[in-house]
C-alpha cells in the first residue's frame, strides 16, 4: 500500500471561550492517499473547513490546535515553522475555496495572480512563467487562454473564476489538493464541468484530494472514500459505495435520507380548475444608468411571459442563476413594478393597482425568502413581527397574538418563541418563523423564493415537509422557486423552466423530467450530479451501528 | 538684525495698499511718513509745521493757499519734483472716477493750480482750519509722469515717492521691504534714513510675534497687549516702551432713539452708565500706566478739546439710584456691541452688571458694526477712535456729533457748534464753539469717554527707537545702538 | 478573520440590548470614557455649586496662579485676566461646551438623518437630489461659511449652535444614506412591505432601529468635532460671546498669555482634550459594542 | 466611461455654480460692502459714492450675473480691500495653501497608512492600541494650541525652526505637522478598518494558500484594495484642509488663501471672498474627480471595459 499524502492523527482544535462547544474538531484521525479523492461531508458547522485550514496552516488566530499531528510528506505540519509551511503552501499542498466570486483579487489580472505562484516557488524566467500559465489555462479548459490571461476577475464568470483558482492550485503540481466546497456556489451546469475537471486532474496529477462538501450527490460523483463529520467528530468513514449505499451510523443515514429523491414524493394533488393566479404578458426591464463600470445598460430580466396557476396547485419555477426567477417573484408581489403585463388575482389586476389598493391585495399573496438571516428584523421580537401584518389590516392585537401562537405551534416552535428575538434561533427555525409570519394573513397564494436553498439537507427536508403539510391543511396555492431540480421535482405539481428571462419549458414534473423538449432543460437535467447513485431506502438497512 | 543692517518689524495687520489714497489703515500712515513726503511736516515734539516739499506758504484768503515748492528734490525713480507733481496728485485724487478710499486726504481742497514750476495754489471750497494737519499728514505727493503711466493699481505694486526710504518689494498681505534712499534731500525736517533695510512682515497672532522676537527673527513689534508687554519687560535683550497715542475709547449710547426703544433717551440712564464704570481701575489694570482716563469727547491734546467739563466718577450706588429714578429699579438689559478689546468690553460689562444693567456683549467685525451703527441699529457700543493722528477736534468730535449717520444723539445745538468750529478759521472762535459743544456733550452724558490707548513697543536691545505720541512709527528715526 | 462559518445560532440569551450591555460591561475603553463623560456631565449639572460666581471680576486679583503653582486655596485654579475664579468658570464652561456640542449635533443629526434616510429609502430621483445637496454642502468650505455667518449675526450662543448644526450634517447624511440603503435591501423590509406596512411604519419600526447604532456613533464623532470647532471659532474671535465661559473661549482668552501664564490655556485645553478624547473613545467603544449586531 | 465622466463633470459644474451663488448671497447678507470699502473715515456720502462706484446698488441678480460672466473669462474682479486684481492677489496665496495642503496630506498619509496597516495586522494588540490613541489624541487637541506649543518648543526653546513666514521649507514644517496630524485620525481609522476587512477577505486567503510571503500579501494584495476608500477620503480631507487652514495660517503667519478668505470675509472684500470660496469648492470637486480617476486606476472594476 502506498504511503498516505496526508495523515491526520488525533487532531483536536479548540474553539475560543464562549463558543457553542469546546472543540471545533476533536480526535480526528484519517489518511489521504495519492490519487484518491476523499470526501468530507457533514452539516454546516461540523468542522469541515477547520480541518482543511489546519492542514493548510491557515487557521484563524482565534483557534488553537490543542493536540494531535498532521503529517504531510513525513513531517508534522503542526510543529513546522511558519516560513517552512509557507514554502509548502501553493507548492506541495494547494487549496480551492468555496466562493469563486471573491477568491481572486479584483485589482490584478488573473495571469498575474497565477504567475505569482511561480514567483514564490520557482526560479522560472518571465517568459517561462507566461508559457506555463497559458498551459495551465488550457489545462483547466478555459477558452482563448491569451485573452483570459489579461482579464481581470470581474470580467469572468463564476465558473471561469473557479477554474482560475484551480489553475492556481495546480500550478506547482501539488501532492495534496484540498477543495472546500468548490462547487457549492456554482449552478448545476457549471458544477458538472468543474467536477469533471477535478476527476480528470486527479488522474493526471496523481494528487491526493480532500474534497469538502455537504452535497451527497456530489459525493457520489467524485468520492473514492467518504468521511462523515458531526459536531467536530468523525462518525463514519469508508469507501464511497459503503457509505453511500450502506451507511452504518444513524447520523449518516439521517443525512442521506434527507437527500431529495428525483421522483415526486408528495401525493398528487387534485387541483381544482379554479384559477388562482393568472399572469399575462408580464415583463420587467431594468435600466442601469451609466456608471464608471460602463455605458448605460438595459437588462431584460423577464421577457413577456404568461402563467396560470390553479387553486391548490404548486408551481415549481426552476432555472439557473440570473434567469429571472426572483425578478418574476418581485413583480408578482409588486415589490417592484413590472414593465408590462397583467397579474390577475380573483379578477383584480395587481399590476395596475394603485399603492392604496395594493396594500389591500397584499393579503392574498405572501412570500418566504431565501435568506433566513436577512428576512427577520433583528431588532424586533418574533411576535412583534408576526402580529404586525394583521394589525396593518385592522385586526385586534389580542386576536393577532392568538393566531400567532397557533401558527408557532403549527411550525413546531414553542409559544415562547413569540417573545424572543430572531438572533436566538437557528437558520431552520428562522425559516419556520418566516413561514408562520407569511401565514398570519391567511394568504391564498404562498410564494417560496429559494426558501430552502440556504439550509442544510436535513433541515431542508424538515422545512419541505412542513410546507407540504401546511399546504394540504390550508389548501394553499404555491409558487416554489428553486434552482435545485431534485427539490423542485419533489414538491411541485407543475414545473416551468426559465432561462434568460424566458420560459423555455413547462409541464408536469413527469413531462419535464421524462421528456424534456428544450435543449436547455436537457442540459440542466444532464448536469445533475450523482445520477448513477440511487438513494438507498433506509428501511432496508440493518440497525444503525451507533445504536 | 544689526549684522546685515536690516531691521525686521512685525505688524499685526497688513498694509492693504501701498497707494496711500486707497487705504485708511494705520499701516498706510506709517509707511507714508517714510516712503513719501508731504508739503509740510509737523514736528511731533512741538507740533509746529515745518517746511518739507513746500518751503513757504501763505493764505491768500480764507480759501486760497499759496505754496512755494522746494527745488532739487528727486523721486526714487529719478523723476524731478516740481509743481506738476503736486497739481497732478491733488487733482487726480479729487477726481471721483479714481474711486479713492481715503477721501479726507484731499476732500477739503477744491482743486490745485500751477502758478509756475515751483509755485502752486490750493483752492478750498470752504475755509478749512485743519487743512495743515492733512497737508502735513498723509496727503503725500506722487510723481505725475510715473503715476500717469502705471495707474492706481500699478502704483500700489511699485510705489515711488520722495521719502527717506523707497519700496523694493511688496508681497501683498505678507510683507514689504524698504531700502534707504540715498538721494534724499538734505534739508528735510525728517532725518535721513539710518538703517539700510526695513523689512515689515505681517503676523496676525501676538504669540507668534513674540516668539519671533524672542527667537531673534524680528527686531520690533508694537501694539503689544499690556499684560504681555509687562512680562516681556523683564527679558534681557528686549526693551519695552509704552507711549500714548491719539486713540481714545468711548461708549456711545443711542440718545436719539434711533433703535426705536432705547432706554438711553433718558439722560439719567446715560449718567448711570457713566457712574457705573470704573475707568481708572480698568485703564490701570488692563491698559497700563500710560493710559489716561478722559472726560471730554476728544483726545486731550487736540485743538479745541475742552477739558473743563462735567465729570462722572465711579459710583455704583449713585448709578443704581439714577437707574431707579429713571424707572429701572429692577435693572435693564441691553445689547452691548464692540469690535476690539474683548477684555475691556468684558470688564465694563461686568461693572454694568453690578449696578443692574445686563449688557450682552456682541463682538463683531469693524465693518459690520459700523454698518449697524450708521444704520441706527445699535443701542450701546464700545468704540475707539484714532482721529487719523490729526491733532484737532475736527477729526474726532466733529465726526460724531454733526447729525451724520454716526451721530447717536442728534442734538442740533451741538451739531451747530461743532460745524461752526470746524469751518471758521479763527482759532479762538473755533475753541469757543468746540468748548460749548463738548460741555453740553458731557452734561448730557451722550458718551462715556473712557481712556486713551497707549501703545506698547517691544524692540530688540540693539535697536534705538523713540516712539512718538501720534502712533506713527518713523523708520528714519530708527538706528542701531 | 471572517471565515464564513455560519455557525448555527444557538438560543443563548435575551434581547439584542441585553447582549449589547454584556459586551459593554467588558469593554475597558467604553467604561473609562463613560466614567469621564458622566463626570463631565455631573460637573456641568452641578456648576451652580462652584465656589465663586464665574462672572464676578476682581481687577485687583488678576491672573492669580493656581494652587499648585503657588496660588492660594481661595482660587484653586487661580483667576483669569479679569480676576474671575478659574475653577468656577471651568465648571460653567463644561455646561456651555457640552450644550453647544449637543445642540449642534442634535440639529445636524435631524437634518442629516432625514436626508440620509430619505435618499437611502426612496433611491432614484430623491437620492440624486440628496446627493447633490450633500455635494454642495461638502464643496462649501464649511469653516469659512461659519465664519461669515458668525461675523454677520454676531456670535451669540444660539447662532454658534445653529450655524454648526446647519453645517455638520454631511457625515450623518452620507453614512445614514448608505446604511439605510443596505437595510432597505434586506429581505425583512420586503417582508414587512408585503405584510402591508406603510412607508412610515417601515421607516420608524424597521429602518430606524437598525441604523440607530450608526446614528449614535456618528453623533459622538460629531459631538467631539463640534466642541473642537467651537474652540477654533473662539480662537478666531468668532465663537461664543464673552463673558460666557465656554472652554473654547477660555482657551482663546488664555492663548494671549500662552508664553507667560501658560496655565491659563493649559487648564481649559486639557479639560477640552480629555472631554473630546472621552467622547471619541466612547464612540469607538459604542461601535465595537453595537457593530456585531449588524450580522444577525 | 467617457460619458460617465462628462456627466460627472456636468454635475460638478452644477455643484460649483450652486456653491458660488450660495456664497454670493451669503456675502451680500453679511452687510454693506460699501461701508467696509469706504473705511473708518468715510461719511455717508462717501459710502454712497463707493456703492455706486462698485455697482453695489444694482440688483443682486445683475451683480451675480456680471460676476459670473467675469469669472468665465478668468476675471475675478478687483479686490476692494487691496485694490488689485483678485487673480494676481490670490495666486501666490493659493500656492502657499496648496503647498501646505499637499505637504500635510502627504504627511498624514505617511503616518496613517503604515500605522493603520500595522494596527490592522494585529487588531487589539498593544500596537493597535497605541495607533488608536494617536488617532484619538490627534483629534482631541485643538490645532491652534498644538501650533503654539510647537512654536514654543521648536522656535523659542530649541530655536531650530522659524516661528512664522514662508521663506524656506523650514517654515512649512510646523504648519504641516499641525494640519497633517489633524487629518491623520480619520485616514488611519479608515486604513485600519479597510485592512482588517481586506485581510479577512477570500482573496487574501487565496494569496496565503498560494504560499506568498507576508510582505507581498500585505502590500500587493491587501493594501491596494484597502486604500481605495482611503483615496476618496484623502481627497475630501484635502479639500477640507485647504478651506480649513485658516487657523493654522493665522498662527504661523502663512500668507495663505485660507487666511485670506477669512480676512476677506471680515472686511467684506467681496470679490476676493467670492473667488476664494469658488476656488476652494472647485478644488474639492476637482480632487474628488481625481480620486475617482485614481481609484479607477487602482481598481479595474471601476474602469470601463
Ligand atoms: N474564526 C473562528 N472563530 C471562532 N469560531 C470559529 C471560527 N471559524 C469557525 N469557527 C467555529 O468552528 C466550528 C466549525 O466550523 P467550520 O467552518 O469548520 O464548519 P464547516 O463544517 O466548514 O461548516 P460549513 O458547511 O458551514 O462551511 C463552528 O462551530 C464555527 O462556529
Ligand atoms: N435591481 C436590479 N437592477 C438591475 N438588474 C437587475 C436587478 N435585479 C436583477 N437584475 C438582473 O436581472 C436578471 C435576473 O435576475 P434575478 O435575480 O431575477 O435572477 P434569479 O433567477 O433569481 O437568479 P438567482 O438564482 O441567482 O437568484 C439578472 O441578470 C440580474 O442581474
Ligand atoms: Mg466550511
Ligand atoms: Mg433569485
Short mmCIF file of N, CA and C and ligand atoms in Angstrom, two decimals, chain A residues 48-50 98 180-181 212, chain C residues 4-5, ligand 3:
data_model
loop_
_atom_site.label_atom_id
_atom_site.label_comp_id
_atom_site.label_asym_id
_atom_site.label_seq_id
_atom_site.Cartn_x
_atom_site.Cartn_y
_atom_site.Cartn_z
N UNK A 48 -15.65 20.91 9.04
CA UNK A 48 -15.01 20.53 7.79
C UNK A 48 -13.95 21.55 7.38
N UNK A 49 -14.36 22.83 7.41
CA UNK A 49 -13.42 23.86 6.97
C UNK A 49 -12.25 23.97 7.92
N UNK A 50 -12.52 23.86 9.21
CA UNK A 50 -11.45 23.97 10.19
C UNK A 50 -10.38 22.89 9.93
N UNK A 98 -14.59 27.85 -1.57
CA UNK A 98 -15.99 27.76 -1.95
C UNK A 98 -16.44 28.88 -2.88
N UNK A 180 -12.49 23.03 -0.63
CA UNK A 180 -13.54 23.25 0.37
C UNK A 180 -14.80 23.75 -0.35
N UNK A 181 -15.72 22.85 -0.56
CA UNK A 181 -16.97 23.15 -1.24
C UNK A 181 -16.74 23.93 -2.54
N UNK A 212 -14.22 18.74 0.39
CA UNK A 212 -15.22 19.04 1.41
C UNK A 212 -16.53 19.42 0.73
N UNK C 4 -16.06 32.16 6.57
CA UNK C 4 -17.52 32.14 6.57
C UNK C 4 -18.07 30.83 7.14
N UNK C 5 -18.06 30.80 8.42
CA UNK C 5 -18.59 29.65 9.10
C UNK C 5 -19.87 30.08 9.75
MG1 LIG E 3 -16.99 25.41 5.65
#
